[in-house]
Short mmCIF file of C-alpha atoms in Angstrom, two decimals:
data_model
loop_
_atom_site.label_atom_id
_atom_site.label_comp_id
_atom_site.label_asym_id
_atom_site.label_seq_id
_atom_site.Cartn_x
_atom_site.Cartn_y
_atom_site.Cartn_z
CA MET W 1 -90.76 -23.37 -72.97
CA SER W 2 -88.63 -24.10 -70.06
CA ASN W 3 -89.95 -25.10 -66.73
CA PRO W 4 -89.52 -22.12 -64.32
CA ASN W 5 -89.18 -24.43 -61.37
CA LYS W 6 -86.24 -26.25 -62.93
CA ILE W 7 -84.54 -22.98 -63.78
CA LEU W 8 -84.95 -21.77 -60.20
CA ALA W 9 -83.59 -25.03 -58.85
CA LEU W 10 -80.57 -24.77 -61.15
CA ARG W 11 -79.88 -21.22 -60.10
CA ARG W 12 -80.14 -22.20 -56.48
CA GLY W 13 -77.65 -25.03 -57.03
CA THR W 14 -75.24 -22.70 -58.83
CA PHE W 15 -75.50 -20.20 -55.98
CA ALA W 16 -74.84 -22.95 -53.47
CA LEU W 17 -71.73 -24.08 -55.34
CA ALA W 18 -70.47 -20.50 -55.51
CA ALA W 19 -71.10 -20.05 -51.79
CA ILE W 20 -69.21 -23.25 -50.99
CA ALA W 21 -66.35 -22.14 -53.23
CA ALA W 22 -66.27 -18.76 -51.49
CA ILE W 23 -66.16 -20.39 -48.07
CA LEU W 24 -63.34 -22.73 -49.13
CA SER W 25 -61.47 -19.80 -50.61
CA ALA W 26 -61.85 -17.82 -47.40
CA GLY W 27 -60.59 -20.78 -45.32
CA ALA W 28 -57.53 -21.09 -47.51
CA TYR W 29 -56.84 -17.38 -47.00
CA VAL W 30 -57.16 -17.70 -43.25
CA GLN W 31 -54.66 -20.56 -43.22
CA THR W 32 -52.31 -18.50 -45.34
CA VAL W 33 -52.51 -15.61 -42.87
CA ILE W 34 -51.92 -17.95 -39.93
CA ARG W 35 -48.77 -19.32 -41.53
CA PHE W 36 -47.49 -15.90 -42.65
CA ASP W 37 -44.02 -14.82 -41.28
CA PRO W 38 -43.69 -11.02 -41.25
CA PHE W 39 -39.94 -11.49 -41.80
CA ALA W 40 -40.40 -13.96 -44.61
CA SER W 41 -39.27 -11.50 -47.24
CA LEU W 42 -36.13 -10.86 -45.24
CA LYS W 43 -35.33 -14.56 -45.30
CA LYS W 44 -34.88 -14.61 -49.04
CA THR W 45 -31.13 -14.83 -48.81
CA GLY W 46 -28.58 -15.17 -51.51
CA LYS W 47 -25.27 -16.95 -51.41
CA GLN W 48 -23.58 -13.79 -50.15
CA VAL W 49 -25.65 -13.69 -46.93
CA ASP W 50 -25.18 -15.91 -43.87
CA PRO W 51 -27.76 -18.73 -44.13
CA GLY W 52 -28.14 -18.56 -40.35
CA LEU W 53 -29.61 -15.07 -40.60
CA GLY W 54 -33.18 -14.86 -39.41
CA ALA W 55 -33.93 -11.17 -39.83
CA ARG W 56 -32.09 -7.95 -40.59
CA MET W 57 -33.17 -4.51 -39.39
CA GLU W 58 -31.56 -1.12 -39.91
CA LYS W 59 -31.63 2.06 -37.82
CA VAL W 60 -32.83 0.26 -34.71
CA HIS W 61 -33.49 1.58 -31.23
CA ILE W 62 -34.02 -1.03 -28.53
CA GLU W 63 -34.96 -0.82 -24.87
CA SER W 64 -34.88 -3.65 -22.33
CA TYR W 65 -36.92 -3.64 -19.12
CA ASP W 66 -36.94 -5.65 -15.93
CA LYS W 67 -40.60 -5.34 -14.99
CA THR W 68 -41.01 -1.56 -15.04
CA LYS W 69 -37.30 -0.74 -14.67
CA LEU W 70 -35.36 0.30 -17.76
CA VAL W 71 -32.19 -1.80 -17.78
CA THR W 72 -30.52 -0.98 -21.08
CA GLN W 73 -31.08 0.91 -24.30
CA ALA W 74 -29.07 1.55 -27.44
CA ASN W 75 -29.18 2.76 -31.03
CA MET W 76 -27.76 0.59 -33.80
CA ASP W 77 -27.08 1.15 -37.45
CA ARG W 78 -28.02 -2.47 -38.09
CA MET W 79 -29.14 -5.52 -36.15
CA ASP W 80 -29.10 -9.07 -37.52
CA VAL W 81 -31.25 -11.62 -35.68
CA ARG W 82 -30.09 -15.19 -36.17
CA GLN W 83 -32.44 -18.05 -36.94
CA ASP W 84 -32.38 -19.33 -33.35
CA ARG W 85 -33.62 -15.93 -32.07
CA GLN W 86 -31.00 -16.26 -29.28
CA HIS W 87 -28.10 -14.36 -30.86
CA TYR W 88 -28.03 -10.85 -32.28
CA ASP W 89 -25.25 -9.33 -34.36
CA LEU W 90 -25.06 -5.58 -33.72
CA PHE W 91 -23.36 -3.07 -36.01
CA GLY W 92 -22.64 0.56 -35.27
CA VAL W 93 -23.75 0.53 -31.63
CA HIS W 94 -23.95 4.06 -30.20
CA ASN W 95 -25.65 5.92 -27.38
CA GLY W 96 -25.90 2.69 -25.46
CA PHE W 97 -26.76 2.90 -21.76
CA PHE W 98 -26.82 0.31 -19.02
CA TYR W 99 -28.39 1.33 -15.72
CA SER W 100 -26.77 -0.17 -12.63
CA ASP W 101 -28.56 -1.33 -9.50
CA LYS W 102 -27.88 2.11 -8.05
CA GLY W 103 -29.32 3.81 -11.11
CA ASP W 104 -25.97 5.18 -12.31
CA PRO W 105 -25.72 4.92 -16.12
CA LEU W 106 -22.85 3.32 -18.01
CA GLN W 107 -22.56 4.58 -21.56
CA PHE W 108 -21.08 2.34 -24.26
CA ASP W 109 -20.33 2.48 -27.98
CA SER W 110 -18.85 -0.18 -30.24
CA PRO W 111 -18.40 -0.65 -34.00
CA GLN W 112 -19.60 -4.24 -33.75
CA ALA W 113 -20.93 -6.48 -31.00
CA GLU W 114 -22.60 -9.84 -30.42
CA TRP W 115 -25.52 -10.21 -28.00
CA ASN W 116 -26.23 -13.61 -26.44
CA VAL W 117 -29.77 -13.62 -25.05
CA PRO W 118 -29.58 -16.72 -22.76
CA SER W 119 -26.28 -15.69 -21.10
CA HIS W 120 -27.08 -11.94 -21.00
CA GLU W 121 -23.65 -11.36 -22.50
CA MET W 122 -22.46 -8.82 -25.02
CA ASN W 123 -19.09 -9.34 -26.66
CA ALA W 124 -17.35 -6.61 -28.65
CA PRO W 125 -14.27 -8.24 -30.25
CA GLN W 126 -13.40 -5.07 -32.19
CA GLY W 127 -13.25 -2.90 -29.08
CA ALA W 128 -15.55 -0.47 -27.36
CA HIS W 129 -15.80 2.85 -25.56
CA VAL W 130 -17.25 2.76 -22.04
CA LYS W 131 -17.89 5.76 -19.83
CA ASP W 132 -19.43 6.61 -16.47
CA LYS W 133 -18.68 8.88 -13.49
CA ASN W 134 -15.48 6.93 -12.67
CA VAL W 135 -14.05 5.83 -16.02
CA ASP W 136 -13.79 6.88 -19.65
CA LEU W 137 -12.04 4.01 -21.39
CA GLN W 138 -11.16 2.80 -24.86
CA ALA W 139 -10.90 -0.99 -24.85
CA SER W 140 -9.34 -3.27 -27.44
CA GLN W 141 -11.90 -5.92 -26.45
CA PHE W 142 -15.05 -5.78 -24.41
CA GLU W 143 -17.26 -8.32 -22.65
CA PHE W 144 -20.34 -7.35 -20.67
CA ARG W 145 -22.68 -9.44 -18.51
CA SER W 146 -25.82 -7.38 -18.02
CA ASP W 147 -27.31 -9.68 -15.37
CA LYS W 148 -24.21 -9.19 -13.19
CA GLY W 149 -23.21 -5.72 -14.31
CA GLN W 150 -19.72 -7.05 -14.98
CA ILE W 151 -17.37 -5.62 -17.62
CA THR W 152 -14.30 -7.66 -18.59
CA ILE W 153 -11.58 -6.19 -20.80
CA PRO W 154 -8.87 -8.83 -21.36
CA GLY W 155 -6.62 -6.65 -23.52
CA ALA W 156 -5.22 -3.14 -23.40
CA VAL W 157 -7.12 -0.17 -22.00
CA THR W 158 -6.45 3.55 -22.37
CA GLY W 159 -8.39 6.62 -21.29
CA LYS W 160 -9.25 8.19 -17.96
CA MET W 161 -9.92 6.83 -14.50
CA TYR W 162 -10.77 8.88 -11.41
CA GLY W 163 -9.78 12.10 -13.15
CA GLY W 164 -6.39 10.94 -14.42
CA LYS W 165 -4.97 9.35 -17.54
CA VAL W 166 -4.67 5.58 -17.39
CA GLN W 167 -3.06 2.73 -19.28
CA ALA W 168 -3.84 -0.78 -18.09
CA ARG W 169 -4.42 -4.37 -19.05
CA SER W 170 -6.90 -7.03 -17.93
CA VAL W 171 -9.49 -4.69 -16.45
CA GLN W 172 -12.61 -5.88 -14.63
CA TYR W 173 -15.30 -3.39 -13.66
CA ASN W 174 -18.56 -4.12 -11.88
CA VAL W 175 -20.90 -1.19 -12.47
CA ASN W 176 -23.27 -2.32 -9.70
CA ASP W 177 -20.80 -2.24 -6.79
CA GLY W 178 -18.13 -0.02 -8.39
CA ILE W 179 -15.27 -2.51 -7.89
CA ILE W 180 -12.46 -2.10 -10.43
CA LYS W 181 -9.56 -4.54 -10.80
CA SER W 182 -6.73 -4.62 -13.28
CA GLY W 183 -3.36 -6.11 -14.07
CA PRO W 184 -0.39 -3.85 -14.82
CA ILE W 185 -1.47 -0.22 -14.64
CA ARG W 186 -0.08 3.28 -15.02
CA TRP W 187 -2.05 6.30 -13.80
CA GLU W 188 -1.17 9.97 -14.25
CA GLY W 189 -3.04 12.80 -12.59
CA LYS W 190 -3.14 15.46 -9.90
CA ILE W 191 -3.12 14.47 -6.24
CA PRO W 192 -3.48 16.91 -3.33
CA GLN W 193 -0.21 17.90 -1.67
CA THR W 194 1.63 15.17 0.17
CA VAL W 195 3.97 14.88 3.11
CA GLN W 196 7.00 16.23 1.29
CA GLU W 197 5.37 19.16 -0.50
CA GLY W 198 5.43 21.48 2.48
CA ASP W 199 3.69 24.77 1.86
CA GLN W 200 2.83 24.04 -1.76
CA THR W 201 -0.89 24.47 -2.44
CA GLU W 202 -1.03 23.56 -6.14
CA PRO W 203 -1.68 19.81 -6.61
CA ARG W 204 1.20 17.96 -8.18
CA ILE W 205 1.01 15.66 -11.19
CA TRP W 206 1.90 12.10 -10.19
CA ASN W 207 2.71 9.02 -12.23
CA ILE W 208 1.72 5.88 -10.32
CA GLU W 209 2.47 2.38 -11.55
CA GLY W 210 1.63 -1.03 -10.14
CA ASP W 211 1.65 -4.69 -11.03
CA SER W 212 -2.06 -4.76 -10.17
CA PHE W 213 -4.82 -2.39 -9.07
CA ASP W 214 -7.93 -2.80 -6.92
CA SER W 215 -10.56 -0.13 -6.24
CA ARG W 216 -13.34 -0.92 -3.77
CA GLY W 217 -15.59 1.90 -2.77
CA ASP W 218 -13.34 4.69 -1.56
CA VAL W 219 -10.18 2.56 -1.27
CA GLN W 220 -7.69 2.18 -4.12
CA THR W 221 -4.78 -0.25 -3.80
CA TYR W 222 -1.65 -0.71 -5.92
CA THR W 223 0.63 -3.72 -5.49
CA ASN W 224 4.35 -3.21 -6.03
CA GLY W 225 3.47 0.44 -6.43
CA VAL W 226 5.80 3.17 -7.68
CA GLY W 227 4.82 6.84 -7.52
CA PHE W 228 6.81 9.70 -9.09
CA ASP W 229 6.05 13.42 -9.37
CA GLY W 230 9.25 14.62 -11.01
CA ASP W 231 11.01 15.28 -7.70
CA ILE W 232 9.92 12.43 -5.41
CA TYR W 233 9.76 8.64 -5.72
CA VAL W 234 7.57 6.57 -3.40
CA LEU W 235 7.77 2.77 -3.59
CA ALA W 236 6.14 0.02 -1.52
CA ASP W 237 4.84 -3.53 -1.75
CA THR W 238 1.34 -2.09 -1.25
CA ILE W 239 0.13 1.50 -1.58
CA GLU W 240 -3.44 2.17 -0.45
CA HIS W 241 -5.39 5.43 -0.75
CA ASN W 242 -8.74 6.03 0.94
CA ARG W 243 -10.31 8.82 -1.09
CA LYS W 244 -12.98 9.53 1.54
CA THR W 245 -10.63 9.96 4.50
CA ASP W 246 -7.69 11.03 2.28
CA LEU W 247 -5.51 8.50 4.10
CA VAL W 248 -2.52 6.95 2.32
CA THR W 249 -1.02 3.75 3.72
CA ALA W 250 2.16 2.23 2.30
CA THR W 251 3.33 -1.12 3.68
CA GLY W 252 6.22 -3.47 2.98
CA HIS W 253 9.66 -2.20 1.91
CA VAL W 254 8.51 1.41 1.90
CA ARG W 255 11.02 3.67 0.15
CA TYR W 256 10.99 7.41 -0.30
CA PHE W 257 13.61 9.06 -2.49
CA SER W 258 14.07 12.81 -2.96
CA SER W 259 16.93 15.11 -3.88
CA LYS W 260 17.82 15.85 -0.24
CA ALA W 261 16.90 12.68 1.64
CA ASP W 262 16.17 8.99 1.15
CA ILE W 263 13.97 7.11 3.65
CA ILE W 264 13.10 3.44 4.11
CA CYS W 265 10.74 1.90 6.66
CA ASP W 266 8.26 -0.93 7.13
CA LYS W 267 5.13 1.21 7.04
CA ALA W 268 4.07 4.78 6.31
CA VAL W 269 0.66 6.28 7.09
CA ILE W 270 -0.11 9.74 5.73
CA GLU W 271 -3.21 11.57 6.97
CA ARG W 272 -3.51 14.30 4.40
CA LYS W 273 -6.51 16.04 5.96
CA ILE W 274 -4.49 16.93 9.04
CA LYS W 275 -1.14 16.82 7.19
CA LYS W 276 0.51 14.20 9.35
CA ALA W 277 2.80 11.31 8.43
CA VAL W 278 3.79 8.40 10.67
CA LEU W 279 6.74 6.24 9.65
CA THR W 280 7.22 3.04 11.64
CA GLY W 281 9.44 -0.02 11.70
CA ASN W 282 13.21 0.24 11.15
CA VAL W 283 13.03 3.81 9.93
CA GLN W 284 16.30 4.77 8.23
CA MET W 285 16.98 8.13 6.68
CA LEU W 286 19.94 9.12 4.53
CA LEU W 287 20.57 12.86 4.47
CA LYS W 288 22.52 13.38 1.26
CA GLU W 289 25.64 15.47 1.00
CA LYS W 290 25.32 18.72 -0.95
CA GLU W 291 27.02 17.48 -4.11
CA LYS W 292 24.44 14.69 -4.53
CA GLN W 293 21.31 16.75 -3.90
CA ALA W 294 20.76 17.62 -7.56
CA THR W 295 19.39 14.23 -8.63
CA VAL W 296 16.75 11.73 -7.52
CA SER W 297 16.44 8.10 -8.58
CA LYS W 298 14.29 5.16 -7.55
CA ASP W 299 17.48 3.09 -7.74
CA ASP W 300 19.09 4.97 -4.85
CA VAL W 301 20.57 2.75 -2.16
CA ILE W 302 20.68 3.54 1.54
CA PRO W 303 23.79 2.06 3.17
CA PRO W 304 22.86 -0.75 5.58
CA TYR W 305 22.72 0.44 9.17
CA ARG W 306 22.66 -1.66 12.32
CA PRO W 307 21.40 0.16 15.42
CA VAL W 308 24.09 0.16 18.10
CA VAL W 309 24.65 1.39 21.63
CA PRO W 310 27.32 3.96 22.56
CA GLU W 311 29.45 1.39 24.36
CA GLU W 312 29.83 -0.65 21.17
CA ILE W 313 31.16 2.39 19.35
CA ALA W 314 33.48 3.34 22.19
CA LYS W 315 35.11 -0.11 22.19
CA GLU W 316 35.94 0.14 18.50
CA ARG W 317 37.20 3.69 18.68
CA PRO W 318 40.90 3.90 17.73
CA LYS W 319 43.41 4.93 20.36
CA ALA W 320 44.50 8.52 20.35
CA ASP W 321 47.63 9.37 18.44
CA THR W 322 50.18 10.61 21.00
CA SER W 323 52.97 11.38 18.53
CA GLY W 324 51.95 14.98 18.10
CA GLN W 325 49.34 16.63 15.92
CA THR W 326 50.19 17.54 12.36
CA PRO W 327 48.42 20.43 10.58
CA GLU W 328 46.39 17.88 8.62
CA GLN W 329 45.30 16.13 11.81
CA LYS W 330 44.38 19.41 13.42
CA LYS W 331 42.28 20.33 10.38
CA LEU W 332 40.49 16.97 10.52
CA ASP W 333 39.83 17.36 14.24
CA ASP W 334 38.38 20.81 13.65
CA GLU W 335 36.11 19.44 10.92
CA ILE W 336 34.88 16.63 13.15
CA ARG W 337 34.03 19.01 15.99
CA SER W 338 32.60 21.76 13.82
CA GLY W 339 29.04 21.69 12.58
CA LYS W 340 29.78 24.02 9.69
CA ASN W 341 30.56 21.13 7.36
CA ILE W 342 27.66 18.95 8.46
CA ARG W 343 26.02 19.10 5.02
CA ASP W 344 29.21 18.22 3.17
CA PHE W 345 28.94 14.54 4.21
CA PRO W 346 26.09 12.03 4.19
CA THR W 347 24.31 11.33 7.49
CA ILE W 348 22.46 8.12 8.26
CA CYS W 349 19.67 8.33 10.86
CA TYR W 350 17.74 5.55 12.58
CA ALA W 351 14.59 5.29 14.74
CA ASP W 352 11.67 2.98 15.35
CA GLN W 353 9.12 5.70 14.60
CA ILE W 354 8.87 9.23 13.24
CA GLU W 355 5.68 11.28 13.55
CA TYR W 356 5.81 14.32 11.28
CA TRP W 357 3.30 17.17 10.98
CA TYR W 358 3.95 19.00 7.72
CA GLY W 359 1.25 21.67 7.50
CA LYS W 360 2.20 25.26 6.81
CA ASN W 361 3.56 26.94 9.96
CA GLU W 362 3.10 23.65 11.83
CA ARG W 363 6.11 21.62 10.74
CA HIS W 364 7.41 19.51 13.60
CA ALA W 365 8.30 15.90 14.35
CA VAL W 366 8.58 13.49 17.26
CA ILE W 367 11.26 10.79 16.85
CA THR W 368 11.17 7.75 19.15
CA GLY W 369 12.54 4.23 19.48
CA ASN W 370 16.32 4.36 19.93
CA PRO W 371 16.91 7.38 17.68
CA GLN W 372 20.50 7.83 16.56
CA ALA W 373 22.51 9.36 13.75
CA ARG W 374 25.99 8.78 12.36
CA GLN W 375 28.06 10.77 9.90
CA GLU W 376 31.10 9.37 8.14
CA LEU W 377 33.77 11.96 7.34
CA HIS W 378 36.91 11.71 5.25
CA ASP W 379 40.09 9.96 6.39
CA GLY W 380 38.15 7.67 8.70
CA GLY W 381 36.67 10.41 10.83
CA TRP W 382 33.11 10.07 12.17
CA ARG W 383 30.64 11.43 14.71
CA GLN W 384 27.55 9.85 16.23
CA VAL W 385 24.70 10.80 18.57
CA TRP W 386 22.05 8.85 20.54
CA THR W 387 19.05 9.89 22.57
CA HIS W 388 15.82 8.63 24.14
CA ILE W 389 13.47 10.94 22.21
CA ALA W 390 14.00 13.77 19.74
CA TYR W 391 11.82 16.75 18.82
CA TYR W 392 12.23 18.56 15.52
CA ASP W 393 10.84 22.08 15.12
CA GLY W 394 10.67 22.88 11.43
CA GLU W 395 9.61 26.48 12.01
CA LYS W 396 12.47 27.32 14.38
CA GLU W 397 14.80 24.86 12.60
CA THR W 398 15.98 23.17 15.78
CA LEU W 399 16.40 19.59 16.96
CA LYS W 400 16.10 18.79 20.66
CA MET W 401 17.37 15.47 22.01
CA VAL W 402 16.02 14.49 25.44
CA SER W 403 17.20 11.73 27.78
CA SER W 404 14.86 9.34 29.53
CA GLU W 405 13.93 10.37 33.05
CA GLY W 406 16.72 9.84 35.57
CA THR W 407 19.26 8.70 32.95
CA ARG W 408 21.56 10.71 30.74
CA ASP W 409 21.21 8.61 27.60
CA THR W 410 21.59 11.54 25.24
CA ARG W 411 25.17 10.99 24.14
CA MET W 412 27.61 12.35 21.58
CA LEU W 413 30.80 10.57 20.44
CA ASN W 414 33.33 11.16 17.70
CA SER W 415 36.46 9.51 16.32
CA ILE W 416 38.76 11.96 18.12
CA GLY W 417 37.71 10.69 21.52
CA ASP W 418 35.25 13.40 22.56
CA ASP W 419 32.44 11.90 24.64
CA PHE W 420 29.52 13.83 26.15
CA VAL W 421 26.23 13.03 27.86
CA ALA W 422 23.43 15.42 28.81
CA ASP W 423 19.89 15.64 30.11
CA TRP W 424 19.00 17.35 26.87
CA VAL W 425 20.67 19.12 23.98
CA VAL W 426 19.26 21.52 21.38
CA PHE W 427 20.94 21.89 17.98
CA SER W 428 20.25 24.42 15.28
CA THR W 429 19.51 22.87 11.88
CA LYS W 430 19.53 26.23 10.11
CA ASP W 431 22.04 26.53 7.30
CA GLY W 432 24.98 28.64 8.41
CA ASP W 433 24.05 28.33 12.11
CA ASP W 434 25.50 24.89 12.76
CA ASP W 435 27.60 25.86 15.79
CA ASN W 436 24.59 27.06 17.79
CA TYR W 437 23.71 24.39 20.31
CA HIS W 438 23.20 24.17 24.04
CA GLY W 439 22.15 21.67 26.67
CA GLU W 440 21.54 20.97 30.33
CA HIS W 441 23.68 18.93 32.74
CA VAL W 442 26.27 18.32 30.05
CA LYS W 443 29.04 16.03 31.21
CA GLY W 444 31.86 14.51 29.24
CA ARG W 445 35.40 14.60 27.96
CA LEU W 446 36.87 16.79 25.26
CA MET W 447 40.18 15.46 24.01
CA ASP W 448 42.87 18.15 23.70
CA TYR W 449 45.72 17.39 21.31
CA SER W 450 47.02 20.95 21.11
CA ASP W 451 50.73 21.71 21.16
CA GLU W 452 50.36 23.44 24.53
CA ILE W 453 49.85 20.01 26.15
CA PRO W 454 52.51 17.59 24.87
CA ARG W 455 50.95 14.29 23.83
CA GLU W 456 53.88 12.19 25.00
CA LYS W 457 52.77 12.84 28.56
CA LYS W 458 49.43 11.07 27.86
CA THR W 459 49.79 7.37 28.58
CA SER W 460 46.45 6.15 27.26
CA GLN W 461 43.18 7.30 25.79
CA PRO W 462 40.56 8.09 28.46
CA SER W 463 37.67 5.70 28.50
CA PRO W 464 34.26 7.00 27.44
CA ALA W 465 32.23 8.70 30.09
CA LYS W 466 29.40 6.63 31.51
CA PRO W 467 25.94 8.23 31.33
CA THR W 468 25.31 7.57 35.02
CA ASN W 469 25.77 9.37 38.35
CA PRO W 470 25.51 12.90 36.92
CA ASP W 471 26.97 15.76 38.93
CA LYS W 472 24.06 17.00 41.02
CA THR W 473 25.34 20.59 40.92
CA GLY W 474 24.98 20.78 37.13
CA GLY W 475 27.49 22.33 34.76
CA ASP W 476 29.20 18.97 34.42
CA LYS W 477 32.34 18.88 32.30
CA THR W 478 35.52 16.92 32.00
CA GLY W 479 38.58 17.90 30.00
CA THR W 480 38.63 21.14 28.02
CA GLY W 481 36.55 22.74 25.34
CA THR W 482 33.24 23.12 27.22
CA THR W 483 31.89 26.16 28.99
CA GLY W 484 30.01 25.11 32.07
CA GLY W 485 27.67 26.87 34.44
CA GLY W 486 27.16 26.66 38.15
CA THR W 487 24.13 25.47 39.95
CA GLY W 488 21.94 26.54 37.08
CA GLY W 489 22.80 23.22 35.46
CA LYS W 490 23.03 24.63 31.93
CA SER W 491 26.11 23.99 29.85
CA GLN W 492 26.97 25.06 26.37
CA SER W 493 29.54 23.88 23.91
CA GLY W 494 30.26 25.59 20.66
CA GLY W 495 33.16 23.70 19.28
#
């Protein structure tokens, strides 16, 4: 018979061994749990998978916060996390949002992207779609620095910008401060009526091109800009538009080409809210002849014009022909003196500055800085005018030329030898009313080559009248062809 005490001792020893085994087993389990990688099963890669892959997840939604502020979020069809945990490969990125410092969201989508955690940079080599309140762009490439809010698109861009269609290259866009820069750009969209659109209320569609583009806040700038709306070309070294004040400033080789007139100047400022344009610096305007008013081209050329004084013209004026007037000469003289054919020949105008108000029922202009105009006719004929200041009334269709105080420097010359000065002269610019003009204290010489006065009795051509020492009684006139008044000091000439 066995000893009960020995049996009990044996059982106790067996229990102790089992307990020790259980404890050791539990410790091994704990160590296993500590070493367990929840992505371990995802690391079982085959030869067809990148060995640098750390983890792969599908149908992912991620959100990134800066403290309590949501910075970015996106949905992805798949996200691969590399072994270094610093680089993510994103596939099928959609409904992505980045929130700027101002809180405005930028939406982005891309078929594939790479996210670099240390540099806060996302690169989309296969292109991307980005959209916010200012832009809606398709990019061939896309780089984004989330810590700076900076988008860089080195390739081609198409889409919309500020409400218009755009094509551009090398675009940079900072979503925090709103600054947009680009290389060559073409923009097409509607712009409120401009200086040459008169009473038109419907916005016109413009095509604007530039070698580069810069948008800062409310100011957009094109370099070597060209604007075209189908009827008008505007070109300048720099074209700047302030969207808040609706102020357009063009500087450097400013050119304006339309079907009726071409203009060049150093600077043009257009205040569209009050419908006013100011052209300054060597302002030259070519009023086209009728037969050339059907076309407009940015390659138009304005003949070079050197501002002159009346005396310079008078010295070069040919001597009068005293051999008698042929029918052809008489016809040419009549054309030179008549205003009826004024639109049949080009006219070149010059001034230092033109201020033009173009609002409906308010069209008028003030022209200053040695204003003058010259018209070349056929067979060497010409006519030219000078004044101190000119006022254009677009509603009444009149042009008033006014001399400086105390000096009759409003002057009219032509190739026949006619020479007039006046305190002021008003011309009608209305079509078909070209002979309607009048002035005050008109003084001058009208050459008469009619058969009633034989030319052989004229020994020399009279010298031009000097715009000094006006007749105090008014009604000044010399020669024939003017109708003068008495002391009223108002003279008129219609021929």
